[in-house]
Amino acid sequence: MKCIFSLLCLVMVSVMSSQAQIFQKTDWGAKAVINSTGVEVRFYSPSIVRIQKWPAGSDFNKQSLSVTKTPEKTKFSVAQQGDRLLLKSSKMLVTLNLKDGAVSFQDVRGNALLNEKAQGASFTPFNDAGTSTYSVGQEFTLDKDEAIYGLGQQQGGKMSQRNVTLHMVQGNTDDYVPFFVSTKGYGLFWDNYSPTIFEDKPETTLFKSDVGDGIDYYFMVGGSLDGSVACMRDLTGQAPMFPLWTFGFWQSKERYKSQNELVGVVKKYRELGVPLDGIIQDWQYWGNNYLWNAMEFLNTEFPEPKKMVDDIHNMNAHLIISIWSSFGPQTKQYREMQPKGMLLNFGTWPQSGMEAWPPNRDYPSGVQPYDPYNPEARDIYWRYLNKGLFSLGIDGWWMDSTEPDHLDFKPSDFDLKTYLGSFRKVRNAFPLMAVGGVSEHQRGVSSDKRVFILTRSAFAGQQRYGANTWSGDVNSSWQSLRNQIPAGLNFSLSGIPYWNTDIGGFFAGSYNRGWGDGSGAKNPLYQELYVRWLQFGTFTPMMRSHGTDVPREIYNFGKKGEPIFDAIEKSINLRYAMLPYIYSTAWSVTKDQSTMMRALAMDFQDNNVRNINDEYMFGKSILVAPVVHAQYTPETIVKTDENSGWNKGDKKDNKAVAVDFTQSKSAKAYLPAGTSWFDFWTNTKYNGGQEITLATTIDKMPLFVKAGSIIPFGPKVKFATEKKWDDLEIRVYEGANGEFSLYEDENDNYNYEKGIYSTINFKWDDKSKTLTIADRKGTFPGMLAERKFHVVKIAANGNKTEKEVVYKDKKVTVK
């Protein structure tokens, strides 16, 4: 009997031991080997978990280029139920199937969020330029009725990214970020930098990458679209504050050809009294293409660059200048980097040493991109940038071709060696490394001037580098304008909050033909498109006019008193009036991980808004419904790319069109359910949950304010910091309770990171019709000791009630 009992005990111990060996609990989660595949579940926080899979017997140790967060100590439980291993934090339940290795995710209430597909992981042996590795993929199952957003910026015009296939390789007008958020309240970041396919079909959703030693992704539970974006920023870095002047109006074109022309544009704006905060110098200030991106003013048309910068600063404007990710063979940078193997030998822009079009291949430019993955190469890049341009006082960087341009592509180009392996392995992270190199170096030498980078491409985590991404060299067409809205919204939902577009589109040459003076700015076809694009640009994180062929400065479109000039000026003035609102919203982006351009699904539980691709919220209060169809002129179809767009002579002339821009037109807009809305222009109140038709004019697009909103309006100025905010208009839109926090600091340094800033909280109680202005919190040098608030209450019937309030940093109640 004793022997039988001992035998039973031995069998039980053996079974328990074999079961226990199926997985190993770690300090951060658990590991297991299942069907020859290693699997690790690792909590980075209660809301974020990392899933890694790799072929058993191989090593998979990866230092992420995007992720900056290290795992925080997270309380979690581990329990086994048959073939299932359950890991539970305070925010989610992760289930690992110990039989097939599939992982599923639930919230703490047991609601299913996302499931890996059974046998959905794939590892295909791959020879990566002589290194044995894998192509890796993972399939997931999504609910048929959930919407997903993000995945970077594409020009397809879609809002929800369901039923799409994306070939993720960075391009001129497409920026890929392998991260999406779901209306079910979660986000998924596929942490891989090689060319990747994202494919969503009714039966499966797939990420598949060319190169990877293993599968590596992060799942995060945010509870909402906002919350999931906040998790992504927690994982990959927070967005810093931009200087106040970056939120003003910016003028640019391809390109100002002399120092006198550049300075003259700023002078003209000042003479006209039209607000302007910055001007941008595009390429070729360095001279010929063999000196491409020399980061010096070698062009004889710019003889006194320091004086040029000082002249612009003396007019209270700022200068941003074009720099590239490549160098011509006669530059100092090329000659220093080339012997060290720091250049990537593939076709890039420009293709010829001659400026004429088409490129003369008999005289190749020899321009090559540099290797930004190499820390020494990034050091060299900054050393020349600092000496040649930053030392002159230039205020920011226009980092062009950060994807970079990859022309005449050959598959063997991916075999090129970088500091971190093959170019294929790290391809899509090129913009992250290039932008990050400049940002980190500037932060290392100056805390008085905030980093501001305008860049053409982006990757996950780039928000931490003080960069605003623009949508590339898009066409000057109505369809292109329509595409920009969902492009910008999905980009913002990829965790990167700062985005803008070339106002008017980049390639506008077709509007010149048929006009005697060669100026498409006098062509009504282009005038209407430009005005509507500018109105949209007023409500983006950066308001920047730019493009080729058609000059974009306001005075090219006419003069004061004429409909087009006045419409342009009206939008620019509105932008400046909203600066207190915009700057405070920027603070909520930095402090609270908020988003400035907001898809309607972020704020409204209204299924009708999930796929709306032509409206959005700007901040939490303003609904923007741009006019994106021609109302006064016929729409012109323009199709170009980065090659054909430069060809000026192969299109038909436009016919002159007689247009009366003083006529009234109409447009439709959908107002989300769950709140009431006020027409910004007339104060007419509408109930949400309906589509309305309202009158528009060339100087006015549909614009609404959510009931319960509190919006500060600033003084009329010619540049952002011309006047202190000592007499703000505070508009209160009744119909719901509301709050707003007015943020102020020194406008352009990093002292805010040390707590040197102030906030004033406004709270509206709709029932008692009382506005409470709280005690001011915080201080900074130069802050106002006393100010006026001109409070304007907008009632449901459109009537206004106005009161003057003297505020001395102490609580005030206004009834």
PDB file of C-alpha atoms in Angstrom, residues 92-222:
ATOM      1  CA  MET A  92      -6.233  44.143 -19.022  1.00  0.00           C
ATOM      2  CA  LEU A  93      -6.317  40.387 -19.209  1.00  0.00           C
ATOM      3  CA  VAL A  94      -3.839  38.678 -21.533  1.00  0.00           C
ATOM      4  CA  THR A  95      -4.476  35.039 -22.378  1.00  0.00           C
ATOM      5  CA  LEU A  96      -1.777  32.843 -23.887  1.00  0.00           C
ATOM      6  CA  ASN A  97      -2.951  29.596 -25.415  1.00  0.00           C
ATOM      7  CA  LEU A  98      -0.343  27.078 -24.292  1.00  0.00           C
ATOM      8  CA  LYS A  99      -1.404  24.683 -27.026  1.00  0.00           C
ATOM      9  CA  ASP A 100      -1.082  26.842 -30.149  1.00  0.00           C
ATOM     10  CA  GLY A 101       0.674  30.003 -28.882  1.00  0.00           C
ATOM     11  CA  ALA A 102      -2.141  32.408 -29.807  1.00  0.00           C
ATOM     12  CA  VAL A 103      -2.589  35.473 -27.596  1.00  0.00           C
ATOM     13  CA  SER A 104      -5.868  37.260 -26.888  1.00  0.00           C
ATOM     14  CA  PHE A 105      -6.671  40.439 -25.036  1.00  0.00           C
ATOM     15  CA  GLN A 106      -9.604  41.523 -22.891  1.00  0.00           C
ATOM     16  CA  ASP A 107     -10.343  44.477 -20.669  1.00  0.00           C
ATOM     17  CA  VAL A 108     -10.672  43.865 -16.924  1.00  0.00           C
ATOM     18  CA  ARG A 109     -14.444  43.488 -17.269  1.00  0.00           C
ATOM     19  CA  GLY A 110     -13.914  40.526 -19.591  1.00  0.00           C
ATOM     20  CA  ASN A 111     -14.849  42.270 -22.820  1.00  0.00           C
ATOM     21  CA  ALA A 112     -12.948  40.873 -25.789  1.00  0.00           C
ATOM     22  CA  LEU A 113     -10.687  43.430 -27.439  1.00  0.00           C
ATOM     23  CA  LEU A 114      -8.410  41.642 -29.903  1.00  0.00           C
ATOM     24  CA  ASN A 115      -7.448  38.071 -30.726  1.00  0.00           C
ATOM     25  CA  GLU A 116      -4.489  36.664 -32.551  1.00  0.00           C
ATOM     26  CA  LYS A 117      -5.593  34.189 -35.166  1.00  0.00           C
ATOM     27  CA  ALA A 118      -4.799  30.562 -34.327  1.00  0.00           C
ATOM     28  CA  GLN A 119      -1.606  29.554 -36.140  1.00  0.00           C
ATOM     29  CA  GLY A 120      -1.424  33.192 -37.177  1.00  0.00           C
ATOM     30  CA  ALA A 121       2.294  33.705 -36.525  1.00  0.00           C
ATOM     31  CA  SER A 122       4.695  33.086 -39.412  1.00  0.00           C
ATOM     32  CA  PHE A 123       8.477  32.834 -39.676  1.00  0.00           C
ATOM     33  CA  THR A 124       9.811  32.389 -43.197  1.00  0.00           C
ATOM     34  CA  PRO A 125      13.599  31.964 -43.542  1.00  0.00           C
ATOM     35  CA  PHE A 126      15.107  34.942 -45.347  1.00  0.00           C
ATOM     36  CA  ASN A 127      18.614  35.846 -46.468  1.00  0.00           C
ATOM     37  CA  ASP A 128      19.033  39.508 -45.639  1.00  0.00           C
ATOM     38  CA  ALA A 129      22.153  40.612 -47.511  1.00  0.00           C
ATOM     39  CA  GLY A 130      24.055  37.584 -46.257  1.00  0.00           C
ATOM     40  CA  THR A 131      22.477  37.393 -42.793  1.00  0.00           C
ATOM     41  CA  SER A 132      20.172  34.477 -42.060  1.00  0.00           C
ATOM     42  CA  THR A 133      16.956  35.779 -40.557  1.00  0.00           C
ATOM     43  CA  TYR A 134      13.197  35.650 -41.178  1.00  0.00           C
ATOM     44  CA  SER A 135      10.304  37.383 -42.770  1.00  0.00           C
ATOM     45  CA  VAL A 136       7.748  37.627 -39.972  1.00  0.00           C
ATOM     46  CA  GLY A 137       4.014  38.039 -39.835  1.00  0.00           C
ATOM     47  CA  GLN A 138       1.116  37.932 -37.420  1.00  0.00           C
ATOM     48  CA  GLU A 139      -2.590  37.671 -38.164  1.00  0.00           C
ATOM     49  CA  PHE A 140      -5.309  39.061 -35.914  1.00  0.00           C
ATOM     50  CA  THR A 141      -9.096  38.851 -35.878  1.00  0.00           C
ATOM     51  CA  LEU A 142     -11.015  42.117 -35.615  1.00  0.00           C
ATOM     52  CA  ASP A 143     -14.740  42.578 -35.054  1.00  0.00           C
ATOM     53  CA  LYS A 144     -16.530  43.385 -38.266  1.00  0.00           C
ATOM     54  CA  ASP A 145     -18.097  46.537 -36.858  1.00  0.00           C
ATOM     55  CA  GLU A 146     -15.051  48.148 -35.207  1.00  0.00           C
ATOM     56  CA  ALA A 147     -13.297  51.051 -36.913  1.00  0.00           C
ATOM     57  CA  ILE A 148      -9.537  51.475 -36.787  1.00  0.00           C
ATOM     58  CA  TYR A 149      -7.467  54.590 -37.448  1.00  0.00           C
ATOM     59  CA  GLY A 150      -3.843  55.575 -37.768  1.00  0.00           C
ATOM     60  CA  LEU A 151      -1.132  53.698 -39.716  1.00  0.00           C
ATOM     61  CA  GLY A 152       0.466  57.022 -40.625  1.00  0.00           C
ATOM     62  CA  GLN A 153      -0.521  59.240 -43.535  1.00  0.00           C
ATOM     63  CA  GLN A 154      -1.850  58.048 -46.860  1.00  0.00           C
ATOM     64  CA  GLN A 155      -3.434  59.884 -49.769  1.00  0.00           C
ATOM     65  CA  GLY A 156      -6.315  57.467 -50.381  1.00  0.00           C
ATOM     66  CA  GLY A 157      -9.019  59.635 -48.817  1.00  0.00           C
ATOM     67  CA  LYS A 158     -10.267  57.009 -46.331  1.00  0.00           C
ATOM     68  CA  MET A 159     -10.984  57.716 -42.681  1.00  0.00           C
ATOM     69  CA  SER A 160     -11.369  54.257 -41.144  1.00  0.00           C
ATOM     70  CA  GLN A 161      -8.550  51.951 -42.231  1.00  0.00           C
ATOM     71  CA  ARG A 162     -10.704  48.821 -42.547  1.00  0.00           C
ATOM     72  CA  ASN A 163     -10.524  46.817 -45.770  1.00  0.00           C
ATOM     73  CA  VAL A 164      -7.279  48.378 -46.938  1.00  0.00           C
ATOM     74  CA  THR A 165      -3.935  46.986 -48.014  1.00  0.00           C
ATOM     75  CA  LEU A 166      -0.865  49.148 -47.425  1.00  0.00           C
ATOM     76  CA  HIS A 167       2.644  48.468 -48.671  1.00  0.00           C
ATOM     77  CA  MET A 168       4.553  50.314 -46.005  1.00  0.00           C
ATOM     78  CA  VAL A 169       7.705  51.848 -47.446  1.00  0.00           C
ATOM     79  CA  GLN A 170       8.222  55.548 -46.700  1.00  0.00           C
ATOM     80  CA  GLY A 171       7.500  57.836 -49.652  1.00  0.00           C
ATOM     81  CA  ASN A 172       7.171  61.485 -50.594  1.00  0.00           C
ATOM     82  CA  THR A 173       3.455  61.785 -49.764  1.00  0.00           C
ATOM     83  CA  ASP A 174       2.924  58.605 -47.721  1.00  0.00           C
ATOM     84  CA  ASP A 175       4.301  58.297 -44.196  1.00  0.00           C
ATOM     85  CA  TYR A 176       3.892  54.911 -42.577  1.00  0.00           C
ATOM     86  CA  VAL A 177       3.554  54.305 -38.859  1.00  0.00           C
ATOM     87  CA  PRO A 178       2.631  50.666 -38.053  1.00  0.00           C
ATOM     88  CA  PHE A 179       0.293  51.653 -35.216  1.00  0.00           C
ATOM     89  CA  PHE A 180      -3.481  51.743 -35.172  1.00  0.00           C
ATOM     90  CA  VAL A 181      -6.164  52.539 -32.622  1.00  0.00           C
ATOM     91  CA  SER A 182      -9.602  50.967 -32.421  1.00  0.00           C
ATOM     92  CA  THR A 183     -13.011  52.271 -31.466  1.00  0.00           C
ATOM     93  CA  LYS A 184     -13.022  49.372 -28.979  1.00  0.00           C
ATOM     94  CA  GLY A 185     -10.498  51.308 -26.900  1.00  0.00           C
ATOM     95  CA  TYR A 186      -7.154  49.672 -27.685  1.00  0.00           C
ATOM     96  CA  GLY A 187      -4.056  50.325 -29.775  1.00  0.00           C
ATOM     97  CA  LEU A 188      -1.524  48.056 -31.493  1.00  0.00           C
ATOM     98  CA  PHE A 189       2.054  48.993 -32.413  1.00  0.00           C
ATOM     99  CA  TRP A 190       3.926  46.605 -34.723  1.00  0.00           C
ATOM    100  CA  ASP A 191       7.554  47.381 -33.865  1.00  0.00           C
ATOM    101  CA  ASN A 192       9.351  46.636 -37.132  1.00  0.00           C
ATOM    102  CA  TYR A 193      11.234  48.984 -39.494  1.00  0.00           C
ATOM    103  CA  SER A 194      11.516  46.910 -42.660  1.00  0.00           C
ATOM    104  CA  PRO A 195       9.106  47.082 -45.622  1.00  0.00           C
ATOM    105  CA  THR A 196       5.806  45.873 -44.201  1.00  0.00           C
ATOM    106  CA  ILE A 197       2.422  44.860 -45.544  1.00  0.00           C
ATOM    107  CA  PHE A 198      -0.653  45.799 -43.570  1.00  0.00           C
ATOM    108  CA  GLU A 199      -3.753  44.051 -44.840  1.00  0.00           C
ATOM    109  CA  ASP A 200      -7.232  44.147 -43.381  1.00  0.00           C
ATOM    110  CA  LYS A 201      -9.857  41.776 -44.738  1.00  0.00           C
ATOM    111  CA  PRO A 202     -13.144  40.606 -43.186  1.00  0.00           C
ATOM    112  CA  GLU A 203     -11.582  37.352 -42.017  1.00  0.00           C
ATOM    113  CA  THR A 204      -8.142  38.536 -40.904  1.00  0.00           C
ATOM    114  CA  THR A 205      -5.911  41.527 -40.226  1.00  0.00           C
ATOM    115  CA  LEU A 206      -2.233  41.080 -40.978  1.00  0.00           C
ATOM    116  CA  PHE A 207       1.123  42.714 -40.370  1.00  0.00           C
ATOM    117  CA  LYS A 208       3.914  41.089 -42.386  1.00  0.00           C
ATOM    118  CA  SER A 209       7.469  42.470 -42.525  1.00  0.00           C
ATOM    119  CA  ASP A 210      10.351  41.597 -44.830  1.00  0.00           C
ATOM    120  CA  VAL A 211      12.933  41.265 -42.048  1.00  0.00           C
ATOM    121  CA  GLY A 212      12.751  40.363 -38.380  1.00  0.00           C
ATOM    122  CA  ASP A 213      14.501  38.020 -35.992  1.00  0.00           C
ATOM    123  CA  GLY A 214      11.107  37.674 -34.375  1.00  0.00           C
ATOM    124  CA  ILE A 215       7.614  39.100 -34.003  1.00  0.00           C
ATOM    125  CA  ASP A 216       7.536  42.144 -31.751  1.00  0.00           C
ATOM    126  CA  TYR A 217       4.431  44.208 -31.013  1.00  0.00           C
ATOM    127  CA  TYR A 218       2.852  46.203 -28.184  1.00  0.00           C
ATOM    128  CA  PHE A 219      -0.790  46.036 -27.206  1.00  0.00           C
ATOM    129  CA  MET A 220      -2.251  48.877 -25.173  1.00  0.00           C
ATOM    130  CA  VAL A 221      -5.592  49.481 -23.495  1.00  0.00           C
ATOM    131  CA  GLY A 222      -6.510  53.137 -23.476  1.00  0.00           C
TER     132      GLY A 222
END
